[in-house]
Amino acid sequence: MTRNLSSIKRIVVKVGTNLLSDRSGIDSQRIEQVVEDIVTLRSQGFQVLLVSSGAIGLGAKELGRTSAVKQVALRQACASIGQPILMSHYRAAFKRHDVVCSQVLITRSELNERKTFVNLRNSVQTLLDLGVVPVFNENDAVSTAEIGTAFGDNDRMSAFVASKIDADLLVILTDIDGLYTKNPRKEHDAVLLGEVEKIDDTVLSYAGTAGSVFSVGGMKTKLLAAKIASTAGCATIIASGYEKSVLSRLLAGEPLGTYIHADKRLGQRARWIINSSPKGTIRIDEGAVRALRAHKSLLPSGVVSVEGVFHEGDVVMVNEIAKAVPYYNSTEIMEMAGCQSKDIPRRLGKGKADVLFRPEDIVFLDHAE
Ligand code: GLU
């Protein structure tokens, strides 16, 4: 396998906080370098979207804080202070090249909801048609992990963005050269991997635990991001943002960083299902698992139990093997668990679906067809 860069048109570039900041605050020289590199790619005909972190760090510095901000509400306040500062730097840098940039702040719930997602997709498409570089960040002031609206890190957010807008390549720029077999800052025999075919448990183990961070989100979230991107048929490159003109060099074929191959491109609805946070779990028996694997619908007779509270049309887990979108809410499914389909009208009223969901409403985590 080699890097497949021949049919790339749309690129999402993610830059992390570490890369953009120095001791005094924002490293405006780095911003200028990233922007210049993006401008070069655009002049070569690529469409580029940027995902930039840095709002919380800049906000904290604006408030004169020197230590890490941990409390959620304070992080949100810092993001709200820092985001306009971040954008003013980008605006100034892009303006020098006569390029217009825009700010797009998103939370996970917007991508999870079909309507807001379609709106977002349309507005991003319009921005790209206008020749604008959209600069994304998480809308930290309104998203919190507690209520499930947060991505948690911009690595995964950048992959969701790449997936939603059908990007061909995601480039995650960080403060390390790529994925090593071990932590290169501790182990001398760590080897840099130039290419990864598929992200499996062995590859994930190279990144260590989430705690062994090399940069903001750590290597693990970068690999999870690459996995999300791969389901959208989008390859990922993790590379060092300290390399001069790294983006142009990567696209010219220089083997910098780690290239993670794309998987089969799932359809948008399947991607939406697989990338949404599940609201609950439907536990089913082995017979039902076999039926689902054989492209059959889920019948109430196969349901063993229901966990969590969800509405019809929400994404839920099916055991630990799949995600699905049922036609019924959690209370209704509990009510009909173990019943025959013919009993549904008697239990829940006439005119209701006689199955919980159909084959097109389920995606297996192993992506088996
Ligand atoms: N949204 C956060 C910020 O702008 C960054 C999250 C991350 O770096 O992963 O500061």
Tab-separated table of C-alpha atoms in Angstrom, residues 43-360:
chain	number	residue	atom	x	y	z
A	43	SER	CA	-3.805	28.060	-5.278
A	44	GLN	CA	-3.189	24.449	-6.351
A	45	GLY	CA	-6.943	23.874	-6.588
A	46	PHE	CA	-7.620	22.199	-3.238
A	47	GLN	CA	-10.570	23.213	-1.063
A	48	VAL	CA	-9.398	23.651	2.518
A	49	LEU	CA	-11.369	23.837	5.748
A	50	LEU	CA	-9.636	24.552	9.022
A	51	VAL	CA	-10.440	23.256	12.497
A	52	SER	CA	-8.571	25.278	15.075
A	53	SER	CA	-8.251	24.873	18.808
A	54	GLY	CA	-6.795	27.531	21.027
A	55	ALA	CA	-9.835	29.432	22.310
A	56	ILE	CA	-9.628	28.219	25.900
A	57	GLY	CA	-5.886	28.779	26.156
A	58	LEU	CA	-6.128	32.272	24.717
A	59	GLY	CA	-9.050	33.170	26.971
A	60	ALA	CA	-7.157	31.959	30.015
A	61	LYS	CA	-4.128	34.053	29.058
A	62	GLU	CA	-6.357	37.090	28.486
A	63	LEU	CA	-7.529	36.683	32.078
A	64	GLY	CA	-3.928	36.483	33.217
A	65	ARG	CA	-4.144	32.829	34.247
A	66	THR	CA	-0.963	30.850	34.063
A	67	SER	CA	-2.084	27.402	35.198
A	68	ALA	CA	-4.343	24.946	33.344
A	69	VAL	CA	-8.045	25.739	33.553
A	70	LYS	CA	-9.875	22.586	34.604
A	71	GLN	CA	-13.332	23.611	35.815
A	72	VAL	CA	-15.917	23.199	33.041
A	73	ALA	CA	-17.749	26.519	33.488
A	74	LEU	CA	-14.458	28.394	33.588
A	75	ARG	CA	-13.190	26.604	30.476
A	76	GLN	CA	-16.382	27.647	28.745
A	77	ALA	CA	-15.924	31.244	29.879
A	78	CYS	CA	-12.325	31.177	28.657
A	79	ALA	CA	-13.413	29.780	25.289
A	80	SER	CA	-15.911	32.587	24.928
A	81	ILE	CA	-13.163	35.143	25.665
A	82	GLY	CA	-10.520	33.451	23.542
A	83	GLN	CA	-12.522	32.571	20.422
A	84	PRO	CA	-12.760	36.153	19.051
A	85	ILE	CA	-9.050	36.620	19.772
A	86	LEU	CA	-8.250	33.441	17.834
A	87	MET	CA	-10.401	34.545	14.921
A	88	SER	CA	-8.877	38.021	14.828
A	89	HIS	CA	-5.478	36.398	14.285
A	90	TYR	CA	-6.804	34.179	11.508
A	91	ARG	CA	-8.612	37.046	9.870
A	92	ALA	CA	-5.493	39.214	9.842
A	93	ALA	CA	-3.367	36.361	8.489
A	94	PHE	CA	-5.799	35.392	5.707
A	95	LYS	CA	-6.401	39.041	4.795
A	96	ARG	CA	-2.730	39.429	3.995
A	97	HIS	CA	-3.342	36.943	1.179
A	98	ASP	CA	-6.690	38.487	0.179
A	99	VAL	CA	-8.514	35.407	1.385
A	100	VAL	CA	-11.730	35.643	3.384
A	101	CYS	CA	-12.200	33.301	6.340
A	102	SER	CA	-15.272	32.615	8.429
A	103	GLN	CA	-16.050	31.231	11.848
A	104	VAL	CA	-18.193	28.112	12.297
A	105	LEU	CA	-18.864	27.026	15.874
A	106	ILE	CA	-20.533	23.668	16.307
A	107	THR	CA	-21.592	21.234	18.986
A	108	ARG	CA	-22.174	17.547	18.700
A	109	SER	CA	-25.946	17.905	18.821
A	110	GLU	CA	-25.950	19.892	15.577
A	111	LEU	CA	-24.243	17.081	13.770
A	112	ASN	CA	-26.471	14.511	15.438
A	113	GLU	CA	-29.674	16.195	14.323
A	114	ARG	CA	-30.464	15.644	10.715
A	115	LYS	CA	-32.012	19.104	10.157
A	116	THR	CA	-29.217	21.186	11.656
A	117	PHE	CA	-26.670	18.947	9.995
A	118	VAL	CA	-28.224	19.567	6.574
A	119	ASN	CA	-28.270	23.328	7.307
A	120	LEU	CA	-24.611	23.188	8.294
A	121	ARG	CA	-23.685	21.221	5.213
A	122	ASN	CA	-25.442	23.749	3.009
A	123	SER	CA	-23.853	26.758	4.656
A	124	VAL	CA	-20.381	25.203	4.490
A	125	GLN	CA	-20.910	24.383	0.827
A	126	THR	CA	-21.916	28.007	0.189
A	127	LEU	CA	-18.818	29.276	1.992
A	128	LEU	CA	-16.620	26.995	-0.120
A	129	ASP	CA	-18.405	28.114	-3.305
A	130	LEU	CA	-17.639	31.697	-2.284
A	131	GLY	CA	-13.951	30.812	-1.928
A	132	VAL	CA	-13.987	31.323	1.835
A	133	VAL	CA	-11.936	29.267	4.306
A	134	PRO	CA	-14.286	28.156	7.095
A	135	VAL	CA	-12.556	27.988	10.478
A	136	PHE	CA	-14.287	25.547	12.827
A	137	ASN	CA	-14.118	25.186	16.554
A	138	GLU	CA	-16.346	23.575	19.093
A	139	ASN	CA	-18.890	25.980	20.568
A	140	ASP	CA	-17.430	25.349	23.999
A	141	ALA	CA	-19.593	27.961	25.738
A	142	VAL	CA	-22.717	25.882	25.123
A	143	SER	CA	-21.437	22.337	24.886
A	144	THR	CA	-20.643	20.295	27.920
A	145	ALA	CA	-19.646	16.673	28.125
A	146	GLU	CA	-22.157	16.174	30.952
A	147	ILE	CA	-25.152	16.669	28.715
A	148	GLY	CA	-23.607	14.803	25.835
A	149	THR	CA	-23.393	17.761	23.497
A	150	ALA	CA	-19.617	17.994	23.483
A	151	PHE	CA	-17.128	16.342	21.167
A	152	GLY	CA	-14.613	16.661	23.980
A	153	ASP	CA	-11.689	17.270	21.708
A	154	ASN	CA	-11.130	18.890	18.366
A	155	ASP	CA	-9.444	15.794	16.937
A	156	ARG	CA	-12.705	13.912	16.784
A	157	MET	CA	-14.622	17.037	15.868
A	158	SER	CA	-12.376	17.542	12.855
A	159	ALA	CA	-13.115	13.966	11.764
A	160	PHE	CA	-16.853	14.515	12.100
A	161	VAL	CA	-16.540	17.668	10.032
A	162	ALA	CA	-14.493	15.785	7.423
A	163	SER	CA	-17.103	13.049	7.334
A	164	LYS	CA	-20.072	15.381	7.110
A	165	ILE	CA	-18.703	17.428	4.281
A	166	ASP	CA	-17.252	14.439	2.388
A	167	ALA	CA	-13.623	15.498	2.650
A	168	ASP	CA	-11.021	13.294	0.990
A	169	LEU	CA	-8.226	13.990	3.454
A	170	LEU	CA	-7.961	15.002	7.094
A	171	VAL	CA	-4.610	16.404	8.201
A	172	ILE	CA	-4.090	16.605	11.953
A	173	LEU	CA	-1.164	18.878	12.698
A	174	THR	CA	0.343	18.334	16.079
A	175	ASP	CA	3.584	18.707	18.032
A	176	ILE	CA	4.924	15.241	17.218
A	177	ASP	CA	6.054	13.704	13.908
A	178	GLY	CA	3.266	11.128	13.725
A	179	LEU	CA	2.345	7.817	15.301
A	180	TYR	CA	5.197	5.959	16.949
A	181	THR	CA	5.136	2.355	18.140
A	182	LYS	CA	5.958	3.687	21.624
A	183	ASN	CA	6.185	7.058	23.280
A	184	PRO	CA	9.286	8.492	21.532
A	185	ARG	CA	9.857	10.962	24.349
A	186	LYS	CA	10.496	8.099	26.709
A	187	GLU	CA	11.630	5.117	24.636
A	188	HIS	CA	14.580	5.316	22.263
A	189	ASP	CA	13.544	2.344	20.147
A	190	ALA	CA	10.178	3.912	19.226
A	191	VAL	CA	9.580	3.704	15.469
A	192	LEU	CA	7.590	6.220	13.452
A	193	LEU	CA	4.914	4.517	11.349
A	194	GLY	CA	4.670	6.007	7.883
A	195	GLU	CA	1.463	4.196	7.033
A	196	VAL	CA	-1.363	2.487	8.858
A	197	GLU	CA	-3.758	0.329	6.896
A	198	LYS	CA	-6.471	-0.048	9.515
A	199	ILE	CA	-6.901	1.152	13.072
A	200	ASP	CA	-7.171	-1.978	15.170
A	201	ASP	CA	-6.373	-2.695	18.811
A	202	THR	CA	-2.642	-3.097	18.108
A	203	VAL	CA	-2.453	0.303	16.455
A	204	LEU	CA	-4.494	1.854	19.259
A	205	SER	CA	-2.130	0.323	21.802
A	206	TYR	CA	0.760	2.313	20.286
A	207	ALA	CA	-0.928	5.475	21.456
A	208	GLY	CA	-1.010	4.315	25.074
A	209	THR	CA	-3.840	5.404	27.298
A	210	ALA	CA	-5.608	8.713	27.019
A	211	GLY	CA	-3.431	9.923	29.884
A	212	SER	CA	-0.149	9.539	28.032
A	213	VAL	CA	-0.760	12.680	26.071
A	214	PHE	CA	1.711	14.082	23.610
A	215	SER	CA	-0.453	17.101	22.896
A	216	VAL	CA	-3.934	18.426	23.663
A	217	GLY	CA	-6.102	15.433	22.836
A	218	GLY	CA	-3.262	12.927	22.854
A	219	MET	CA	-2.456	10.396	20.162
A	220	LYS	CA	-5.414	8.197	21.015
A	221	THR	CA	-8.050	10.771	20.076
A	222	LYS	CA	-6.158	11.343	16.829
A	223	LEU	CA	-6.411	7.663	15.981
A	224	LEU	CA	-10.089	7.606	16.933
A	225	ALA	CA	-10.527	10.624	14.673
A	226	ALA	CA	-8.810	8.777	11.845
A	227	LYS	CA	-11.180	5.867	12.403
A	228	ILE	CA	-14.218	8.134	12.118
A	229	ALA	CA	-12.792	9.713	8.970
A	230	SER	CA	-12.049	6.315	7.443
A	231	THR	CA	-15.736	5.302	7.579
A	232	ALA	CA	-16.356	8.300	5.357
A	233	GLY	CA	-13.766	7.132	2.839
A	234	CYS	CA	-11.444	9.897	4.070
A	235	ALA	CA	-7.743	9.231	4.707
A	236	THR	CA	-5.942	10.902	7.623
A	237	ILE	CA	-2.408	12.181	8.014
A	238	ILE	CA	-1.031	12.923	11.479
A	239	ALA	CA	2.041	15.106	11.116
A	240	SER	CA	4.115	17.716	12.870
A	241	GLY	CA	2.965	21.282	12.432
A	242	TYR	CA	6.523	22.401	13.221
A	243	GLU	CA	7.678	21.193	9.789
A	244	LYS	CA	7.977	24.076	7.366
A	245	SER	CA	5.227	24.134	4.689
A	246	VAL	CA	4.111	20.738	5.926
A	247	LEU	CA	0.744	20.813	4.123
A	248	SER	CA	2.143	21.606	0.683
A	249	ARG	CA	4.925	19.068	1.161
A	250	LEU	CA	2.469	16.359	2.218
A	251	LEU	CA	0.239	16.996	-0.762
A	252	ALA	CA	3.298	16.970	-3.024
A	253	GLY	CA	3.849	13.401	-1.833
A	254	GLU	CA	6.581	13.811	0.777
A	255	PRO	CA	6.217	10.878	3.176
A	256	LEU	CA	6.008	12.965	6.341
A	257	GLY	CA	3.945	11.883	9.338
A	258	THR	CA	1.643	8.878	9.514
A	259	TYR	CA	-0.832	8.208	6.731
A	260	ILE	CA	-3.942	6.261	7.742
A	261	HIS	CA	-5.822	4.693	4.885
A	262	ALA	CA	-9.488	5.306	4.241
A	263	ASP	CA	-11.980	2.481	4.591
A	264	LYS	CA	-15.013	1.860	2.422
A	265	ARG	CA	-17.112	5.058	2.269
A	266	LEU	CA	-20.382	4.428	4.105
A	267	GLY	CA	-23.482	6.346	3.024
A	268	GLN	CA	-24.337	9.573	4.892
A	269	ARG	CA	-27.181	7.981	6.850
A	270	ALA	CA	-25.009	5.036	7.901
A	271	ARG	CA	-22.277	7.474	8.937
A	272	TRP	CA	-24.768	9.561	10.839
A	273	ILE	CA	-25.892	6.447	12.694
A	274	ILE	CA	-22.391	5.180	13.442
A	275	ASN	CA	-21.037	8.557	14.547
A	276	SER	CA	-23.956	9.582	16.793
A	277	SER	CA	-23.803	9.137	20.556
A	278	PRO	CA	-26.256	6.399	21.489
A	279	LYS	CA	-29.106	7.379	23.820
A	280	GLY	CA	-29.637	3.873	25.179
A	281	THR	CA	-29.247	0.180	24.458
A	282	ILE	CA	-31.584	-2.500	23.152
A	283	ARG	CA	-30.435	-5.915	24.355
A	284	ILE	CA	-31.351	-8.720	21.989
A	285	ASP	CA	-30.933	-12.505	22.008
A	286	GLU	CA	-28.590	-14.559	19.835
A	287	GLY	CA	-31.280	-15.519	17.367
A	288	ALA	CA	-32.035	-11.852	16.747
A	289	VAL	CA	-28.314	-11.117	16.299
A	290	ARG	CA	-28.141	-13.829	13.620
A	291	ALA	CA	-31.235	-12.413	11.933
A	292	LEU	CA	-29.800	-8.887	11.894
A	293	ARG	CA	-26.498	-10.163	10.469
A	294	ALA	CA	-28.578	-11.839	7.750
A	295	HIS	CA	-30.133	-8.469	6.793
A	296	LYS	CA	-33.437	-9.071	8.580
A	297	SER	CA	-35.420	-6.593	10.652
A	298	LEU	CA	-35.496	-6.637	14.451
A	299	LEU	CA	-38.709	-8.213	15.722
A	300	PRO	CA	-40.014	-7.571	19.243
A	301	SER	CA	-39.647	-11.284	20.039
A	302	GLY	CA	-35.850	-10.925	19.914
A	303	VAL	CA	-35.697	-8.112	22.480
A	304	VAL	CA	-34.489	-9.089	25.932
A	305	SER	CA	-34.325	-5.711	27.676
A	306	VAL	CA	-33.927	-1.970	27.184
A	307	GLU	CA	-31.485	0.380	28.880
A	308	GLY	CA	-31.761	4.162	28.998
A	309	VAL	CA	-34.526	6.524	27.938
A	310	PHE	CA	-34.791	7.354	24.250
A	311	HIS	CA	-37.264	8.579	21.674
A	312	GLU	CA	-38.264	7.008	18.413
A	313	GLY	CA	-35.683	7.995	15.800
A	314	ASP	CA	-32.838	8.320	18.338
A	315	VAL	CA	-29.651	6.364	17.765
A	316	VAL	CA	-29.264	3.467	20.205
A	317	MET	CA	-26.806	0.630	20.730
A	318	VAL	CA	-27.846	-2.916	19.902
A	319	ASN	CA	-25.944	-5.064	22.410
A	320	GLU	CA	-22.320	-4.005	21.866
A	321	ILE	CA	-22.323	-4.838	18.178
A	322	ALA	CA	-24.276	-2.184	16.310
A	323	LYS	CA	-26.044	1.136	16.363
A	324	ALA	CA	-29.598	1.464	15.121
A	325	VAL	CA	-32.503	3.873	14.842
A	326	PRO	CA	-35.701	2.286	16.170
A	327	TYR	CA	-39.267	3.280	15.232
A	328	TYR	CA	-40.278	3.115	18.875
A	329	ASN	CA	-39.243	4.815	22.104
A	330	SER	CA	-37.695	3.015	25.067
A	331	THR	CA	-40.994	2.654	26.969
A	332	GLU	CA	-42.756	1.141	23.969
A	333	ILE	CA	-39.904	-1.258	23.289
A	334	MET	CA	-39.907	-2.369	26.913
A	335	GLU	CA	-43.650	-2.934	26.636
A	336	MET	CA	-43.304	-5.170	23.577
A	337	ALA	CA	-40.079	-7.016	24.518
A	338	GLY	CA	-40.432	-10.733	23.825
A	339	CYS	CA	-43.834	-10.335	22.087
A	340	GLN	CA	-44.867	-11.431	18.626
A	341	SER	CA	-45.142	-8.746	15.929
A	342	LYS	CA	-48.842	-9.481	15.540
A	343	ASP	CA	-49.370	-8.337	19.135
A	344	ILE	CA	-48.037	-4.838	18.426
A	345	PRO	CA	-51.403	-3.310	17.334
A	346	ARG	CA	-53.121	-4.707	20.427
A	347	ARG	CA	-50.386	-3.396	22.733
A	348	LEU	CA	-49.488	-0.099	21.079
A	349	GLY	CA	-52.358	0.740	18.750
A	350	LYS	CA	-53.059	0.157	15.065
A	351	GLY	CA	-51.000	1.493	12.160
A	352	LYS	CA	-47.648	0.993	13.870
A	353	ALA	CA	-44.597	-0.659	12.300
A	354	ASP	CA	-44.491	-4.408	12.931
A	355	VAL	CA	-40.723	-4.359	13.435
A	356	LEU	CA	-38.450	-2.294	15.694
A	357	PHE	CA	-36.181	-1.301	12.864
A	358	ARG	CA	-35.280	-2.481	9.377
A	359	PRO	CA	-31.883	-3.443	7.892
A	360	GLU	CA	-31.356	0.091	6.539
